[in-house]
mmCIF file of C-alpha atoms in Angstrom:
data_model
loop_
_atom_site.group_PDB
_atom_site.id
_atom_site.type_symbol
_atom_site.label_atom_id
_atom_site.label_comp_id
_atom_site.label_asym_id
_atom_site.label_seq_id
_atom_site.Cartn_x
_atom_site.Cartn_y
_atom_site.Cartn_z
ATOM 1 C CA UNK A 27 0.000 0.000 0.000
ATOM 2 C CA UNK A 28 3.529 2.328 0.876
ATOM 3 C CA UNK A 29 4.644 1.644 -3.026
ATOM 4 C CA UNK A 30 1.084 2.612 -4.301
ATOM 5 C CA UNK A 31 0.733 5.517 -2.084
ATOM 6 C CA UNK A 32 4.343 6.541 -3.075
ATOM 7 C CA UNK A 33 3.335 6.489 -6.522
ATOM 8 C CA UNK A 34 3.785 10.462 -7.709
ATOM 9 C CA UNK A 35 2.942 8.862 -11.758
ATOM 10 C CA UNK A 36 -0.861 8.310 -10.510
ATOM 11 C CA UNK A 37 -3.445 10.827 -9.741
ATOM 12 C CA UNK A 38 -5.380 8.645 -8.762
ATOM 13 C CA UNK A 39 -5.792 5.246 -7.051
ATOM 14 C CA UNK A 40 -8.891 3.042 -7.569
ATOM 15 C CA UNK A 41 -10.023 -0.025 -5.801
ATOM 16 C CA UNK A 42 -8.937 -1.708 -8.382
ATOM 17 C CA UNK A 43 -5.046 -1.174 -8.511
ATOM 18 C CA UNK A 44 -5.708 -2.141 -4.832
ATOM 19 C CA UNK A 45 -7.022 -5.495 -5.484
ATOM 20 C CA UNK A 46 -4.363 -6.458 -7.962
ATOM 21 C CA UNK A 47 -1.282 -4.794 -5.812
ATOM 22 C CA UNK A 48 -2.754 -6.936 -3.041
ATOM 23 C CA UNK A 49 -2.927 -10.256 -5.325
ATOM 24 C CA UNK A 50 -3.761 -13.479 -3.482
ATOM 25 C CA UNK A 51 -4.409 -10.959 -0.217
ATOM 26 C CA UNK A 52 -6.740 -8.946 -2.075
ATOM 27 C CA UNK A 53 -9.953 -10.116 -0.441
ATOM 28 C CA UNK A 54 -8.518 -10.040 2.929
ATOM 29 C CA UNK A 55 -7.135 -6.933 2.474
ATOM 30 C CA UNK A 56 -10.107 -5.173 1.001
ATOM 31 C CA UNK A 57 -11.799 -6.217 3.669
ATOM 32 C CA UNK A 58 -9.445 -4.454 5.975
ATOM 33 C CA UNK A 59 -10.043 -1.253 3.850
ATOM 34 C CA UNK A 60 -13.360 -0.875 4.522
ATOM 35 C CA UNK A 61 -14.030 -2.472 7.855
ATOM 36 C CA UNK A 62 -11.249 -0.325 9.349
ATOM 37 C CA UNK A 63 -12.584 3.394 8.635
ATOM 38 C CA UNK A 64 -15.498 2.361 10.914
ATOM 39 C CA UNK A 65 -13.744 1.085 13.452
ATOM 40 C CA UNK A 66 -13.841 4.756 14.810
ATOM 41 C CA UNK A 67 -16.967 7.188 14.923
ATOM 42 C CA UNK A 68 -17.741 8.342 11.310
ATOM 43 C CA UNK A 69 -20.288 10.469 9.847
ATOM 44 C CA UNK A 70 -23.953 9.165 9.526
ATOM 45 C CA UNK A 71 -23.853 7.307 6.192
ATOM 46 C CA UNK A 72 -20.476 6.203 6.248
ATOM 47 C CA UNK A 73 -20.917 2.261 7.932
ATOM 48 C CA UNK A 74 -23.349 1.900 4.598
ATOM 49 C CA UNK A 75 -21.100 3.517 1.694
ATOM 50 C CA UNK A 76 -18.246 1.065 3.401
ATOM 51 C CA UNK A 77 -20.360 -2.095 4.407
ATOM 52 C CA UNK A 78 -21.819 -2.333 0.829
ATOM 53 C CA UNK A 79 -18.524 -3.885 -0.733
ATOM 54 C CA UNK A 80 -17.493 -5.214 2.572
ATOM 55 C CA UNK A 81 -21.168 -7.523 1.957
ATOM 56 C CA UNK A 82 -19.812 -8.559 -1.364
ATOM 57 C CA UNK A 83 -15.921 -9.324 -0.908
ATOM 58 C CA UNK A 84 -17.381 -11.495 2.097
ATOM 59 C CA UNK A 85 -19.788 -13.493 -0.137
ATOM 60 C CA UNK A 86 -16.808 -14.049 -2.203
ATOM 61 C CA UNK A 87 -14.406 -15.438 1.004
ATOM 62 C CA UNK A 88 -17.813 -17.315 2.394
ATOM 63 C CA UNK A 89 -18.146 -19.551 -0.728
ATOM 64 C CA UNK A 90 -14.284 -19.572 -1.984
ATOM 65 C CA UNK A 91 -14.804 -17.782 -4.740
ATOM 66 C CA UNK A 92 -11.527 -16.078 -6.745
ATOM 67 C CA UNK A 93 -11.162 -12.673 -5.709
ATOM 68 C CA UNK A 94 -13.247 -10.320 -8.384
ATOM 69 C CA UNK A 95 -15.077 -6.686 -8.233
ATOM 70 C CA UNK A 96 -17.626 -5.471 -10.053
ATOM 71 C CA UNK A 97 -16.529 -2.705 -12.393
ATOM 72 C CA UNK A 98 -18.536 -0.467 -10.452
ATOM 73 C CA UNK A 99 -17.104 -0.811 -7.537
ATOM 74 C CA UNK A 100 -13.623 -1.540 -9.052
ATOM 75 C CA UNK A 101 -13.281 1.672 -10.408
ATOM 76 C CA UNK A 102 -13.955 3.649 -7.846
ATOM 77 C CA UNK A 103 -11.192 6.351 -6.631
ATOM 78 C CA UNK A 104 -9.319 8.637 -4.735
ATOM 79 C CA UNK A 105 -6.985 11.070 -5.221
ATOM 80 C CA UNK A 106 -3.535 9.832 -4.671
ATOM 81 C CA UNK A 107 -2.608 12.154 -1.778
ATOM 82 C CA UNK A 108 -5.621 11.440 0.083
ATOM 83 C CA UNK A 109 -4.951 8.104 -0.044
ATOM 84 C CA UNK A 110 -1.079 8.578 1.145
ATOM 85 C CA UNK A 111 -2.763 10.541 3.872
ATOM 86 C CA UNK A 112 -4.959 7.409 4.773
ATOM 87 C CA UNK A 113 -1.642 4.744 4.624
ATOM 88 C CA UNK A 114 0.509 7.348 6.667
ATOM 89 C CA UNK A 115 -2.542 7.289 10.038
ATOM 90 C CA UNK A 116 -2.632 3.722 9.625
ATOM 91 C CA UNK A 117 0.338 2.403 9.113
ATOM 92 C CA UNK A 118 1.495 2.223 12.816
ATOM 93 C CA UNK A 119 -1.019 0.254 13.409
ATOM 94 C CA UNK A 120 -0.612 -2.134 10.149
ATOM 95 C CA UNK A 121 2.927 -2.801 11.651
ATOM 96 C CA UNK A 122 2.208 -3.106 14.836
ATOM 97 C CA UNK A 123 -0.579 -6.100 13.612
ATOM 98 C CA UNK A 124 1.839 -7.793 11.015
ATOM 99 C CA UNK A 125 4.056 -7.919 13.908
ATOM 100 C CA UNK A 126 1.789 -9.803 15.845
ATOM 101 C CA UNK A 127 0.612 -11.906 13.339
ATOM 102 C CA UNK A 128 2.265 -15.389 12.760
ATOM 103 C CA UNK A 129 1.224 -18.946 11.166
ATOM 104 C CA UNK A 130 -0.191 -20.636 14.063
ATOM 105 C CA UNK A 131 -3.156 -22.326 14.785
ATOM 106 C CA UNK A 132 -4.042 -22.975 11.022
ATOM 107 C CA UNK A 133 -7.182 -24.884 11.659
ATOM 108 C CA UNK A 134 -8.610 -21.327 12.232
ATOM 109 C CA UNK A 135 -7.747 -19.278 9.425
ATOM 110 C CA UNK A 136 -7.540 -22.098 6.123
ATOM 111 C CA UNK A 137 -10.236 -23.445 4.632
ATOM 112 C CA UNK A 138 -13.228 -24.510 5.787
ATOM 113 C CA UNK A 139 -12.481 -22.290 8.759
ATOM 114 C CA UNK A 140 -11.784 -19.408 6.525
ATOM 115 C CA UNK A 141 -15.348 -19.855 4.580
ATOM 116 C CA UNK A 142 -16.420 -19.718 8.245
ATOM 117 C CA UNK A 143 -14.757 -16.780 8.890
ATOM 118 C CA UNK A 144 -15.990 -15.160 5.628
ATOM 119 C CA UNK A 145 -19.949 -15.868 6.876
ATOM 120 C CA UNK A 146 -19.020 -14.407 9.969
ATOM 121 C CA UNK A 147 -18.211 -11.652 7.932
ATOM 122 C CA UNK A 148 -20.964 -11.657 6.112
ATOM 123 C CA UNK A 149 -23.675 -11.548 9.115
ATOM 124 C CA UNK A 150 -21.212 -8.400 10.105
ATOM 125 C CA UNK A 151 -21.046 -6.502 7.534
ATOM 126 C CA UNK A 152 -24.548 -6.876 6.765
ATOM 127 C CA UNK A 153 -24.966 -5.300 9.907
ATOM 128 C CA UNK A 154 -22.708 -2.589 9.181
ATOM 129 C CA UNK A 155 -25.044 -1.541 6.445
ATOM 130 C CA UNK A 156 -27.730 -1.323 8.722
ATOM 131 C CA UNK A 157 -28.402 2.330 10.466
ATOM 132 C CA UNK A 158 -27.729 1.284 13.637
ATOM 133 C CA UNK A 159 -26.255 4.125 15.953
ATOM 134 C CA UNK A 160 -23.033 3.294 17.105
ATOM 135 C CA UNK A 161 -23.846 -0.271 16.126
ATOM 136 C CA UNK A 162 -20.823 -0.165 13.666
ATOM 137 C CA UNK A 163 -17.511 0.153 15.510
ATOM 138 C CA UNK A 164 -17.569 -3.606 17.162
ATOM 139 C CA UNK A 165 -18.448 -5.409 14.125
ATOM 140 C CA UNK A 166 -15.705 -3.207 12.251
ATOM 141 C CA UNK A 167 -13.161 -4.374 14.278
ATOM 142 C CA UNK A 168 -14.255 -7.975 14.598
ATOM 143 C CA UNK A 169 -14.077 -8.224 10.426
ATOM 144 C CA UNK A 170 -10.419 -6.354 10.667
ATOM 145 C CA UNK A 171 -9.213 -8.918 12.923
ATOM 146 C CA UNK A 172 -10.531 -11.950 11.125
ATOM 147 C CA UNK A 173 -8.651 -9.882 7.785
ATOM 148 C CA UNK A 174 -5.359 -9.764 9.314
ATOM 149 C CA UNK A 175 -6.062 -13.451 10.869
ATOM 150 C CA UNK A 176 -6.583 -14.734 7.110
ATOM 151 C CA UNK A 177 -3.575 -12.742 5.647
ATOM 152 C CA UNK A 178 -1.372 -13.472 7.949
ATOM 153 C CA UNK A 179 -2.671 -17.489 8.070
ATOM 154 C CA UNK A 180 -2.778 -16.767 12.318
ATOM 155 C CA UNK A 181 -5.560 -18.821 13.212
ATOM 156 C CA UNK A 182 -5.429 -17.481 16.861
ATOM 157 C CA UNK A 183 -6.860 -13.874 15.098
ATOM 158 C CA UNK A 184 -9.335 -16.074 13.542
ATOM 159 C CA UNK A 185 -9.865 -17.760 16.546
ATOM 160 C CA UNK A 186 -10.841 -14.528 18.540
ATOM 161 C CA UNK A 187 -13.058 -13.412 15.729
ATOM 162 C CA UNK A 188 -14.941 -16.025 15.490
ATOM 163 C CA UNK A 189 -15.298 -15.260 19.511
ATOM 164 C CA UNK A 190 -15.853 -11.395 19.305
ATOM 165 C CA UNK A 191 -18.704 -12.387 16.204
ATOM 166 C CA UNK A 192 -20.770 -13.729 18.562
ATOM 167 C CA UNK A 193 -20.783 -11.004 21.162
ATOM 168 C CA UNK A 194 -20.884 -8.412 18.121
ATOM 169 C CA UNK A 195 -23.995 -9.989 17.066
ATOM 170 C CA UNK A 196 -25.649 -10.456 20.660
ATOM 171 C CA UNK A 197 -25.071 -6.574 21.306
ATOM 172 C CA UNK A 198 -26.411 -5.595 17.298
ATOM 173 C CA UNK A 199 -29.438 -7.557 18.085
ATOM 174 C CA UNK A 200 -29.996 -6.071 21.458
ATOM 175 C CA UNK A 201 -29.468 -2.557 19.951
ATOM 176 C CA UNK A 202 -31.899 -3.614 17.419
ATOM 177 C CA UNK A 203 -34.273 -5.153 19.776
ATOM 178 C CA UNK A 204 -34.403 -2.137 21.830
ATOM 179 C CA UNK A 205 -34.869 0.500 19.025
ATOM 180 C CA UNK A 206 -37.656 -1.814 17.706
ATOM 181 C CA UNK A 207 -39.153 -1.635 20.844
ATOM 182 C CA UNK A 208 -39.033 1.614 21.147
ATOM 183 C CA UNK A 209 -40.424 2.595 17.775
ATOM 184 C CA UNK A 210 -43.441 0.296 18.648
ATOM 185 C CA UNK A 211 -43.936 2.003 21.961
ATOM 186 C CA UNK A 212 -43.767 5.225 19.695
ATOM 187 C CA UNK A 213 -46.546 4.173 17.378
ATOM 188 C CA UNK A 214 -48.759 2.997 20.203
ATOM 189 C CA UNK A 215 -48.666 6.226 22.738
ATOM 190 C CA UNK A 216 -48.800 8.668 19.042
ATOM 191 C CA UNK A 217 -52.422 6.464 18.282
ATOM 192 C CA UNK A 218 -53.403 6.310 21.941
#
């Protein structure tokens, strides 16, 4: 991501010169992308414009499909400086992870595990589409560690988000619950 961000000959870079610098990583690292920017508060609308490929690149690692955008979404871009701006913030904390990261506990993070892992993503980032007030940041993080657990082949980050997927999802569907609730308790005092 340095190299492409160092890259003074573009103006721009898309998605796609993403997905083929990234290569055999590309859905993993795609992932990363776009789960990662929500991690943190964003602006209303945000969770949505991100979950939406974060949806399909997971479909794709669910079923063990070869890595492919839709030209749509492929071409998609940003200016080249923003973009260095972007890979600057983050990569402390892309070196502190590939630190961390090591092939172990394999089980977790190769296939089946990984299609697993990609319908954990899935159920996630469906959720991340959803409008769901602050229901974005846990699932966010849960998909980024399962990305670096499947590039790095480090089953133990698969391992723990397999284990932060299901309290992601219990607190989603309580937020949900509640705000369901409470629109229904809306309707019924505004028509009593």
């Amino acid at each position: 991501m340095r190299q492409l961000a160092a890259d003074r000959s573009r103006e721009r870079i898309s998605i796609g010169d993403l997905f083929q610098t990234m290569g055999d990583r590309a859905i993993s690292a795609l992932m990363l992308i776009f789960a990662l920017p929500n991690a943190f508060p964003t602006p209303p609308g945000t969770s949505a414009l991100l979950g939406a490929p974060l949806v399909f690149l997971a479909a794709q690692l669910t079923f063990g499909l070869k890595p492919w955008l839709p030209k749509a979404i492929a071409d998609r871009s940003v200016l080249r400086e923003d973009f260095e701006s972007v890979v600057v913030r983050i990569h402390r904390w892309l070196a502190w992870a590939e630190r961390m990261l090591k092939p172990r506990l394999a089980i977790f993070a190769e296939p089946p595990a990984e299609y697993f892992a990609g319908l954990a993503c899935l159920l996630l980032s469906i959720v991340l589409v959803l409008p769901v007030p602050l229901g974005n940041i846990l699932p966010a993080i849960t998909i980024s560690v399962f990305a670096f657990g499947i590039m790095g082949r480090d089953g133990l980050f698969a391992l723990i988000g397999f284990i932060m997927t299901a309290v992601s999802l219990v607190i989603a569907g309580g937020v949900i619950y509640g705000l369901a609730k409470a629109g229904v308790y809306l309707v019924m005092q505004w028509f009593a």
